[in-house]
Amino acid sequence: MSRRLDPLFVSVTWGANGSTLSRSLAVASHAQRFACVDVLLHLSCTGLTREQLAQVLNMAKSSGVRNILALRGDPPQGKRSWMEGDVSGGECDRAIDLVKLIRKLHGDYFGIGVAGHPEGHPSSARGEDGNKIEMEHLKKKLDAGADFIITQFFYDVNIFLDYVQRCRKSRITCPIIPGIMPIQSYSSLLKMTQFCGISVPSSVFERLQSVRHDDEAVKKIGCEIATEMCFTILRSSFMEKDFGVQMDVDGFHFYTLNLERSSTRILANLGAVSVLSEAGRSVAREKQSNQMKCDFAHDVDDGLAIAETNQECNAAALGRERTYSISEQARSTRRALPWKPSAMENRSKEAVRPINWSNRPLSYIMRTDDWDEFPNGRWGDSTSPAFGELSELSHFYSFTLGSDDDRRAMLGSCPLNESDVHEVFARYVEGTVPHIPWCETPLQPESFLIQPQLAKLNRYGMLTVNSQPPVDGASSNHPVFGWGGKGGRVYQKAYVECFVNPDKANRLTRMVTDNPNMNMYAVNYTGQELRVGVEEGGVTALTWGVFPNREILQPTIFDPEIFLVWAEEAFSLWSAMWLNLYDYGSDSYELIEKMRDTYYLVAIIDNDFTSGGKDGSKFLLLDSLLEVGKLSSSSST
């Protein structure tokens, strides 16, 4: 979700009395480091001394956490809910004491959020007097140093809007973020609302009553209800005259309950992300016969529709066996860089990365985690001391690839011929294999535009692990290729990285020799290198952008020396993630071992990002590779 939906932050919960301390901090740290998203760490003062809270805050700071949701916490042990007058049982009685402690110990380092209760906190008195006292307490928390409010979930929008109105009239001007909890099942709705004391309008129960035993139907209606709530809240921002105060809302906080689909559907309904529709699928099927002629446009008004048509066109033609989850189909275009920056403070100036780890970002982050600073020059310079050295340690294993049985199901229980392995790579490109060792995530949206060609390349024995099509001045807010903000133009050179046997490596050498605009770098398992059209140094900008009032940004490069470091990891993955699935000495073992030992890892760059291929195609590099693959396959036959 963090990669596809690009949230402002994610929140990580906290167990009673700090029972989940180590897990909560680990999740928070890893989310920032590897998922590259800011974290709001919940912290409750229930059962903890000031000394323990100080230790937790120091640990959070050392983990890179910059935001805390300061809470009193769960009710005292033995009680179902807070009662009027109850305190936490720790040395900080209430959330306001925790806010004060954070500010005293760490100044402005942490952003601090506090909870808001549109229907009143269980420990507050009921009625107008209770509301007044609670609003005074809320204002004191903000005066003590809190920065924003996240509300308890609700289902009656009028109650929330009244709450915002009361806050603004009480001179609470900070952001107020409404908490939205999508309805996942009828029973969970009853349980959660009763436990938290949340009222539910009768209209909600009426819509759910007839399908209450069908969880999927309940989820669908729940998404509709939440979407309507969000639209009503958004419209209130334009109706300030009806409320008499400023009713701006600074986004929504979704209580996902670790379920991604409902939240994604709501965002899609709101137009916050783009998700392929059934209408798009129908259009794509009609254009299936012309899929190889599909092209992309640089005009932002047409780009999304064309990209969606390509993706669906390809999917229909290839007959996908695997259905993408909705969050994989969703796309948010709010990208500062082509790759997702880490949310860790020490990486805040990181502005350039080598392309080789594009599909294994966890490994790259781990290998560069101890760098003191990151290169940020106009064109990058791997000789700069800022680059440091890539660690020999690597994130070889990936939980996304699963157990040995999971990997055998994806990579083949008993491959006997090289064509069996080629088919695995092709099926990954087509989406029927979710992961391969060199690619931790499904195919990126921009690669859908060249998906048929990539699949054919893999069946020809050019096993692609990285690629990008050329882009010549696309708008920086293009839905597929855009990054860096509005008003700019972005560019990228065509690039393909693949494993090939020695015969194909020699054929590719001749191909690049005949194309002066291309460079080729290749190395095998033993370290034997092939280079064509390469000068000493040879650091190449592969992606760059031109923006108003800014220097040229160049966030993706290719460096021959870094390529050799990556190659060591790439070849090791044959052993660590594939070879060890089979018994030593078996036909499958010997097949994978032979491919590891004899194949070359080849990287080819087409420096002319304006050149076109045959028959009006924009992909000269891919056309040339396909021709080589076809000829070599014919000769071997």
XYZ file of C-alpha atoms in Angstrom:
637
model
C 0.000 0.000 0.000
C 2.815 2.423 0.785
C 4.331 1.870 -2.663
C 1.114 2.063 -4.678
C -0.997 4.514 -2.661
C 1.729 6.828 -1.334
C 0.166 7.727 2.042
C 1.362 10.727 4.006
C 2.099 8.403 6.929
C 1.123 5.076 8.465
C 0.363 4.565 12.128
C 1.784 1.743 14.230
C -0.140 0.736 17.330
C 1.096 0.170 20.867
C 0.228 -2.618 23.290
C -0.973 -2.104 26.834
C 1.829 -1.374 29.308
C 4.334 -1.401 26.460
C 3.736 -5.111 25.780
C 4.497 -4.687 22.065
C 7.416 -2.280 22.524
C 10.020 -4.236 20.544
C 7.592 -5.236 17.791
C 6.070 -1.787 17.449
C 9.499 -0.152 17.178
C 10.686 -2.803 14.704
C 7.640 -2.318 12.485
C 7.986 1.474 12.688
C 11.680 1.414 11.849
C 11.320 -1.068 8.993
C 8.336 0.797 7.537
C 10.415 3.971 7.333
C 13.621 2.278 6.186
C 12.265 -0.220 3.673
C 8.682 0.756 2.823
C 9.889 4.375 2.662
C 6.904 5.863 4.414
C 6.709 8.133 7.477
C 5.402 6.501 10.639
C 3.169 7.830 13.385
C 4.035 5.664 16.387
C 1.307 5.285 18.989
C 2.576 5.680 22.542
C 0.441 5.307 25.643
C 1.470 6.160 29.163
C -0.588 3.443 30.866
C 1.534 1.477 33.331
C 4.858 3.121 32.384
C 7.102 5.282 34.530
C 8.568 8.533 33.244
C 11.953 6.821 33.057
C 10.512 4.014 30.916
C 8.752 6.510 28.652
C 12.017 8.434 28.267
C 13.754 5.205 27.231
C 11.031 4.454 24.690
C 11.309 7.936 23.214
C 15.085 7.578 22.894
C 14.619 4.214 21.185
C 12.029 5.709 18.836
C 14.401 8.554 17.963
C 17.286 6.166 17.290
C 14.938 4.106 15.067
C 14.251 7.166 12.926
C 10.711 7.789 14.187
C 9.762 11.482 14.055
C 6.037 11.374 14.925
C 4.205 10.225 18.063
C 0.494 9.823 18.763
C 0.350 10.583 22.501
C -2.387 8.562 24.234
C -3.463 7.765 27.761
C -3.897 4.151 26.651
C -6.139 1.206 27.378
C -8.431 1.178 30.444
C -6.985 0.007 33.762
C -6.696 -3.762 34.132
C -9.989 -5.367 34.995
C -12.079 -2.557 33.524
C -13.840 -2.715 30.177
C -13.656 1.032 29.585
C -12.444 4.268 31.094
C -14.749 5.808 33.643
C -15.019 9.426 34.640
C -12.028 10.441 36.731
C -9.845 7.421 35.821
C -6.118 7.999 35.295
C -3.549 5.869 33.524
C -1.905 4.151 36.467
C 1.525 5.226 35.281
C 3.559 8.276 36.257
C 1.919 10.250 33.436
C -1.744 10.307 34.385
C -3.098 11.589 31.070
C -2.082 12.230 27.489
C -1.343 15.884 28.282
C 1.369 14.746 30.718
C 2.919 12.619 27.958
C 2.835 15.561 25.537
C 4.614 17.736 28.108
C 7.210 15.026 28.749
C 7.977 14.620 25.031
C 8.431 18.358 24.562
C 10.558 18.638 27.714
C 12.913 15.841 26.676
C 13.087 16.341 22.904
C 11.933 19.860 22.103
C 10.508 20.106 18.597
C 12.089 16.884 17.310
C 8.834 14.914 17.372
C 5.607 15.812 15.662
C 2.893 15.022 18.197
C -0.660 13.981 17.506
C -3.433 13.553 20.066
C -6.789 11.806 19.982
C -10.074 13.559 19.397
C -13.455 12.127 20.385
C -16.385 13.524 18.375
C -18.856 11.604 20.559
C -17.004 12.301 23.806
C -14.447 10.222 25.675
C -15.872 7.416 27.857
C -14.347 8.991 30.955
C -15.911 12.386 30.265
C -19.200 13.549 31.661
C -22.113 13.431 29.237
C -23.998 16.423 27.923
C -23.109 20.017 27.191
C -21.025 20.460 30.335
C -19.006 17.336 29.523
C -18.405 18.514 25.965
C -17.203 21.870 27.240
C -14.784 20.318 29.744
C -13.439 17.870 27.145
C -12.857 20.699 24.665
C -10.914 22.562 27.339
C -8.767 19.458 27.947
C -8.141 19.096 24.204
C -7.068 22.714 23.909
C -4.672 22.272 26.854
C -3.031 19.299 25.092
C -2.452 21.478 22.042
C -1.184 24.370 24.148
C 1.222 21.879 25.787
C 2.796 21.141 22.425
C 0.596 18.793 20.378
C 0.487 19.533 16.632
C -2.637 17.835 15.276
C -5.692 15.756 16.127
C -6.752 12.342 14.825
C -10.309 11.467 15.755
C -11.873 8.250 16.943
C -13.803 6.549 14.135
C -17.444 7.462 13.624
C -20.328 6.687 11.274
C -22.476 9.762 11.806
C -20.852 12.538 9.750
C -22.990 15.225 11.369
C -21.460 14.391 14.747
C -17.965 14.837 13.279
C -18.839 18.116 11.573
C -20.331 19.418 14.808
C -17.111 18.408 16.567
C -14.972 20.340 14.079
C -17.259 23.340 14.468
C -16.909 23.220 18.271
C -13.111 22.899 17.985
C -12.833 25.910 15.698
C -15.093 27.985 17.920
C -12.803 27.032 20.824
C -9.894 28.499 18.823
C -8.382 25.103 18.035
C -6.830 25.806 14.646
C -4.575 22.764 14.178
C -5.273 20.058 11.560
C -8.138 17.732 12.498
C -7.927 14.396 10.679
C -11.127 12.324 10.706
C -10.750 8.641 11.523
C -12.508 6.407 8.991
C -12.990 2.712 9.731
C -14.319 0.769 6.726
C -16.945 -1.797 7.733
C -15.422 -5.270 7.246
C -18.249 -7.432 8.622
C -21.581 -6.992 10.368
C -20.367 -8.689 13.548
C -17.202 -6.587 13.747
C -19.279 -3.426 13.279
C -21.437 -4.349 16.282
C -18.451 -5.366 18.390
C -16.276 -2.326 17.663
C -19.002 0.284 17.992
C -20.305 -1.187 21.267
C -16.803 -1.472 22.735
C -15.862 2.103 21.783
C -19.252 3.653 22.425
C -19.793 4.771 18.819
C -23.311 5.502 17.556
C -24.407 4.140 14.196
C -27.188 5.825 12.182
C -30.197 3.581 11.536
C -29.700 4.130 7.811
C -26.402 2.208 8.018
C -28.046 -0.801 9.661
C -30.876 -0.684 7.112
C -28.402 -0.910 4.212
C -26.565 -3.819 5.827
C -29.461 -5.783 7.261
C -30.289 -7.888 4.200
C -26.643 -8.906 3.574
C -25.399 -9.111 7.166
C -24.347 -12.777 6.726
C -22.385 -12.063 3.506
C -19.062 -10.461 4.477
C -18.125 -9.562 0.897
C -21.433 -7.779 0.361
C -21.041 -6.017 3.715
C -17.555 -4.842 2.722
C -18.854 -3.505 -0.574
C -21.621 -1.519 1.093
C -19.170 -0.481 3.813
C -16.932 1.039 1.146
C -19.903 2.901 -0.323
C -20.841 4.256 3.104
C -17.287 5.366 3.877
C -16.966 6.996 0.448
C -20.179 8.954 1.012
C -18.906 10.033 4.441
C -15.623 11.285 2.955
C -17.390 13.175 0.169
C -19.691 14.845 2.693
C -16.711 15.881 4.831
C -14.843 17.228 1.807
C -17.859 19.231 0.676
C -18.068 20.818 4.117
C -14.797 22.613 3.385
C -16.623 24.553 0.678
C -19.603 25.339 2.904
C -17.943 27.392 5.630
C -20.662 30.013 5.447
C -23.166 27.384 6.593
C -21.088 26.582 9.672
C -19.850 30.035 10.539
C -16.258 28.816 11.005
C -13.462 27.400 8.877
C -14.298 23.720 8.217
C -11.150 22.626 6.378
C -10.190 18.957 6.665
C -6.574 17.901 6.204
C -7.075 14.406 4.783
C -8.406 11.136 6.175
C -6.950 8.561 8.534
C -8.117 5.055 7.634
C -8.238 2.405 10.320
C -7.312 -0.453 7.991
C -7.260 -3.256 10.589
C -4.417 -4.642 8.462
C -6.755 -5.114 5.488
C -5.850 -3.245 2.311
C -8.729 -3.760 -0.096
C -11.484 -1.629 1.431
C -9.267 1.407 2.044
C -7.928 1.192 -1.500
C -11.419 0.993 -2.980
C -12.523 4.037 -0.997
C -9.517 6.017 -2.243
C -10.302 4.912 -5.790
C -13.934 5.985 -5.365
C -12.704 9.369 -4.157
C -10.421 9.736 -7.179
C -7.319 9.835 -4.981
C -5.760 6.902 -6.870
C -6.366 5.361 -10.276
C -7.549 1.757 -10.502
C -8.391 -0.121 -13.664
C -12.129 -0.391 -14.166
C -14.338 -3.019 -15.800
C -15.054 -0.487 -18.538
C -11.338 -0.260 -19.179
C -11.151 -4.025 -19.412
C -13.912 -4.127 -22.020
C -12.208 -1.500 -24.137
C -8.946 -3.385 -23.828
C -10.444 -6.634 -25.027
C -11.796 -4.929 -28.138
C -8.270 -3.698 -28.893
C -6.625 -7.010 -28.106
C -5.831 -7.769 -31.738
C -3.808 -4.560 -32.008
C -1.950 -4.875 -28.722
C 1.530 -4.965 -30.254
C 0.825 -1.606 -31.893
C -0.269 0.033 -28.666
C 1.857 3.044 -27.855
C 2.059 5.659 -25.155
C 1.609 9.401 -25.475
C 3.450 12.100 -23.600
C 0.346 14.240 -23.257
C -0.808 13.904 -19.660
C -4.453 14.106 -20.702
C -4.137 10.947 -22.775
C -1.357 9.112 -20.984
C -3.375 7.383 -18.278
C -6.056 6.078 -20.592
C -3.458 4.746 -23.007
C -1.402 3.177 -20.242
C -4.478 1.509 -18.787
C -5.509 0.228 -22.196
C -2.062 -1.260 -22.724
C -2.073 -2.970 -19.346
C -5.522 -4.455 -19.804
C -4.887 -5.252 -23.437
C -1.824 -7.226 -22.489
C -3.526 -8.945 -19.582
C -6.433 -10.075 -21.738
C -4.174 -11.346 -24.505
C -1.884 -13.231 -22.160
C -4.680 -14.832 -20.163
C -3.486 -14.030 -16.651
C -3.769 -16.829 -14.124
C -3.062 -14.492 -11.225
C -5.407 -11.682 -10.248
C -3.700 -8.594 -8.913
C -4.979 -7.202 -5.640
C -6.610 -3.824 -5.920
C -3.684 -2.092 -4.207
C -1.363 -3.513 -6.882
C -3.651 -2.105 -9.576
C -3.897 1.264 -7.871
C -1.490 4.024 -8.769
C -0.741 7.290 -7.048
C 1.274 9.814 -9.059
C 2.521 11.976 -6.181
C 6.170 10.992 -6.700
C 9.098 13.151 -5.662
C 11.557 10.844 -7.449
C 11.240 7.857 -9.802
C 12.151 5.594 -6.867
C 10.542 5.871 -3.453
C 12.848 7.704 -1.034
C 13.477 6.231 2.391
C 11.780 8.098 5.219
C 14.881 7.849 7.422
C 16.362 11.216 8.367
C 19.928 10.182 7.490
C 18.790 9.507 3.891
C 16.922 12.782 3.477
C 19.527 14.143 1.031
C 19.688 10.978 -1.043
C 19.001 12.147 -4.598
C 20.549 9.528 -6.874
C 20.586 5.726 -7.028
C 22.034 3.149 -9.432
C 19.333 1.472 -11.510
C 20.496 -2.069 -10.760
C 18.554 -2.471 -7.516
C 15.308 -0.997 -8.878
C 13.465 -4.273 -8.344
C 15.303 -5.131 -5.096
C 15.152 -1.857 -3.144
C 15.292 -3.617 0.239
C 18.684 -5.043 -0.621
C 20.033 -1.668 -1.769
C 18.806 0.102 1.354
C 20.348 -2.555 3.565
C 23.681 -2.400 1.739
C 23.856 1.390 2.059
C 22.289 1.692 5.508
C 25.500 2.735 7.239
C 26.473 5.505 4.798
C 27.097 8.831 6.510
C 25.839 10.812 3.527
C 24.497 10.209 0.049
C 25.663 11.542 -3.320
C 23.523 14.355 -4.619
C 25.598 15.914 -7.400
C 24.055 16.947 -10.704
C 25.129 13.786 -12.494
C 26.359 11.611 -9.671
C 29.938 10.469 -9.239
C 30.713 7.016 -7.932
C 34.285 8.104 -7.164
C 33.011 10.695 -4.691
C 33.749 9.867 -1.042
C 30.055 10.483 -0.402
C 29.262 7.201 -2.127
C 31.302 5.166 0.327
C 31.408 1.450 -0.408
C 28.531 -0.906 -0.906
C 28.427 -3.344 1.968
C 29.197 -6.951 1.222
C 26.151 -7.847 3.255
C 23.008 -8.092 1.238
C 19.350 -8.772 1.627
C 19.649 -12.043 -0.309
C 16.601 -13.625 1.267
C 13.211 -12.050 0.919
C 10.125 -12.958 2.901
C 8.009 -12.099 -0.131
C 9.339 -15.206 -1.881
C 8.036 -17.442 0.887
C 9.092 -20.927 1.939
C 10.932 -23.498 -0.180
C 7.586 -24.981 -1.190
C 6.300 -21.533 -2.169
C 9.377 -20.915 -4.302
C 9.139 -24.320 -5.974
C 5.522 -23.521 -6.839
C 6.656 -20.248 -8.466
C 9.977 -21.283 -9.997
C 9.225 -24.892 -10.917
C 9.170 -28.162 -8.999
C 11.399 -29.954 -11.505
C 12.826 -27.835 -14.363
C 14.681 -30.017 -16.859
C 15.486 -27.679 -19.764
C 16.601 -24.083 -20.073
C 13.287 -23.341 -21.768
C 11.549 -24.281 -18.483
C 13.511 -21.530 -16.736
C 12.880 -19.087 -19.592
C 9.152 -19.697 -19.159
C 9.311 -18.731 -15.453
C 10.815 -15.344 -16.334
C 8.220 -14.826 -19.086
C 5.375 -15.713 -16.740
C 6.691 -13.222 -14.197
C 6.522 -10.478 -16.824
C 2.984 -11.592 -17.716
C 1.930 -11.555 -14.070
C 1.224 -15.250 -13.483
C 4.356 -15.598 -11.319
C 4.263 -12.904 -8.594
C 7.999 -12.801 -7.793
C 11.373 -14.031 -8.952
C 14.571 -13.754 -6.893
C 15.735 -10.607 -8.742
C 12.364 -8.842 -8.538
C 10.688 -8.501 -5.145
C 7.538 -6.851 -6.495
C 5.208 -7.289 -9.495
C 6.014 -5.542 -12.764
C 6.025 -1.748 -12.523
C 3.315 0.224 -14.386
C 5.715 1.735 -16.926
C 6.806 -1.761 -17.983
C 3.255 -2.693 -18.963
C 3.855 -0.629 -22.085
C 6.546 -3.063 -23.214
C 5.139 -6.165 -21.545
C 4.512 -8.284 -24.698
C 8.008 -7.582 -25.989
C 9.564 -8.434 -22.615
C 7.670 -11.717 -22.433
C 8.847 -12.681 -25.903
C 12.441 -11.723 -25.040
C 12.371 -14.036 -22.049
C 11.062 -16.926 -24.111
C 13.938 -16.290 -26.516
C 16.308 -16.820 -23.583
C 17.039 -13.203 -22.640
C 16.042 -13.353 -18.983
C 15.157 -9.768 -18.062
C 15.569 -8.572 -14.474
C 15.400 -4.819 -15.131
C 14.170 -2.597 -17.950
C 12.708 0.769 -18.776
C 11.341 2.276 -22.017
C 12.631 5.583 -23.417
C 10.840 8.787 -22.465
C 11.394 12.064 -24.320
C 10.019 15.034 -22.424
C 6.924 13.587 -20.768
C 5.060 15.953 -18.464
C 6.330 15.631 -14.893
C 2.770 14.908 -13.717
C 2.284 12.153 -16.307
C 0.333 9.357 -14.550
C 2.860 6.657 -15.454
C 6.226 8.340 -15.977
C 5.805 11.572 -14.032
C 7.771 12.533 -10.928
C 9.205 15.636 -9.277
C 6.094 17.834 -9.193
C 4.228 19.982 -11.680
C 5.622 22.126 -14.451
C 8.568 19.971 -15.479
C 9.596 17.524 -18.170
C 11.095 14.104 -17.542
C 13.354 11.953 -19.688
C 14.820 8.476 -19.569
C 16.997 6.271 -21.745
C 15.921 2.790 -22.767
C 17.619 0.200 -20.600
C 17.508 -3.603 -20.480
C 19.343 -5.875 -18.069
C 19.174 -9.624 -18.605
C 20.886 -12.989 -18.205
C 21.902 -14.644 -21.497
C 23.990 -17.640 -22.551
C 27.458 -17.061 -24.100
C 26.183 -17.370 -27.680
C 23.603 -14.622 -27.145
C 26.175 -12.500 -25.308
C 28.381 -12.601 -28.417
C 25.440 -11.783 -30.675
C 24.539 -8.834 -28.445
C 28.140 -7.647 -28.651
C 27.825 -7.510 -32.440
C 24.426 -5.803 -32.189
C 25.792 -3.020 -29.988
C 28.887 -2.670 -32.182
C 26.551 -1.964 -35.111
C 24.586 0.629 -33.066
C 26.929 3.476 -32.052
C 24.297 4.974 -29.715
C 24.303 1.877 -27.512
C 26.565 0.755 -24.671
C 26.869 -2.784 -23.362
C 28.311 -4.122 -20.120
C 28.409 -7.855 -19.366
C 30.001 -10.110 -16.780
C 29.705 -13.800 -15.957
C 29.885 -15.787 -12.729
C 33.682 -16.039 -12.871
C 34.119 -12.287 -13.401
C 34.896 -12.346 -17.146
C 33.767 -9.030 -18.630
C 32.535 -7.860 -22.038
C 32.245 -4.115 -22.748
C 31.213 -2.387 -25.962
C 31.096 1.373 -26.603
C 32.315 2.152 -23.103
C 34.816 4.772 -22.040
C 36.691 4.674 -18.753
C 34.425 5.900 -15.977
C 31.232 5.704 -17.961
C 28.724 6.919 -15.347
C 25.517 7.450 -17.339
C 22.364 9.343 -16.436
C 19.398 7.059 -17.159
C 16.616 9.246 -15.769
C 16.547 13.013 -15.421
C 14.097 15.864 -15.076
C 13.992 19.560 -15.892
C 11.876 21.751 -13.615
C 11.189 25.474 -13.176
C 13.596 27.242 -10.809
C 15.590 24.078 -10.088
C 18.767 22.469 -11.276
C 18.479 19.435 -13.511
C 17.678 16.422 -11.336
C 19.229 13.095 -12.248
C 18.016 10.466 -9.785
C 18.884 7.238 -11.658
C 22.299 6.360 -13.044
C 24.260 3.434 -14.430
C 27.823 2.976 -13.195
C 29.975 0.114 -14.566
C 31.787 -0.358 -11.260
C 28.535 -0.500 -9.294
C 27.206 -2.926 -11.922
C 29.975 -5.353 -10.987
C 28.987 -5.120 -7.310
C 25.375 -5.784 -8.257
C 26.419 -8.703 -10.478
C 27.903 -10.514 -7.467
C 24.533 -10.303 -5.752
C 22.618 -11.185 -8.923
C 24.609 -14.383 -9.488
C 24.431 -15.329 -5.822
C 20.623 -15.298 -6.058
C 20.759 -18.215 -8.500
C 22.331 -20.219 -5.671
C 20.605 -18.804 -2.600
C 17.063 -18.586 -3.964
C 16.788 -21.198 -6.715
C 19.566 -23.808 -6.807
C 19.046 -24.863 -3.195
C 15.450 -25.884 -3.910
C 16.598 -29.137 -5.529
C 18.536 -32.168 -4.353
C 22.257 -32.032 -4.977
C 23.135 -33.820 -8.218
C 19.555 -33.907 -9.530
C 18.819 -32.841 -13.109
C 17.161 -29.639 -11.876
C 20.119 -28.829 -9.617
C 22.603 -29.304 -12.438
C 20.455 -27.208 -14.815
C 20.345 -24.170 -12.510
C 24.016 -24.595 -11.599
C 24.984 -24.680 -15.291
C 22.972 -21.526 -16.056
C 24.519 -19.733 -13.100
C 28.033 -20.752 -14.135
C 27.758 -20.032 -17.882
C 25.280 -17.189 -18.388
C 26.303 -13.543 -18.606
C 24.527 -10.688 -16.859
C 24.187 -8.059 -19.585
C 23.203 -4.392 -19.301
C 22.474 -2.432 -22.495
C 21.761 1.301 -22.693
C 20.363 3.110 -25.728
C 21.684 6.653 -25.327
C 19.404 8.074 -28.034
C 16.148 8.431 -26.117
C 14.549 10.128 -29.156
C 15.162 7.267 -31.602
C 12.383 5.051 -32.889
C 12.261 1.422 -33.882
C 10.680 -0.354 -36.785
C 7.142 0.292 -38.062
C 6.752 3.424 -35.976
C 7.676 1.726 -32.697
C 9.391 3.898 -30.092
C 11.418 0.993 -28.756
C 14.525 0.617 -30.916
C 16.457 -1.254 -28.227
C 13.701 -3.806 -27.680
C 13.205 -4.274 -31.432
C 16.940 -4.938 -31.827
C 16.959 -7.390 -28.926
C 13.960 -9.248 -30.307
C 15.667 -9.594 -33.649
C 18.776 -11.053 -32.009
C 16.647 -13.379 -29.903
C 14.683 -14.591 -32.885
C 17.815 -15.258 -34.956
C 19.625 -17.074 -32.150
C 16.559 -19.201 -31.406
C 16.225 -20.117 -35.092
C 19.890 -21.079 -35.381
C 19.765 -23.221 -32.242
C 16.686 -24.982 -33.588
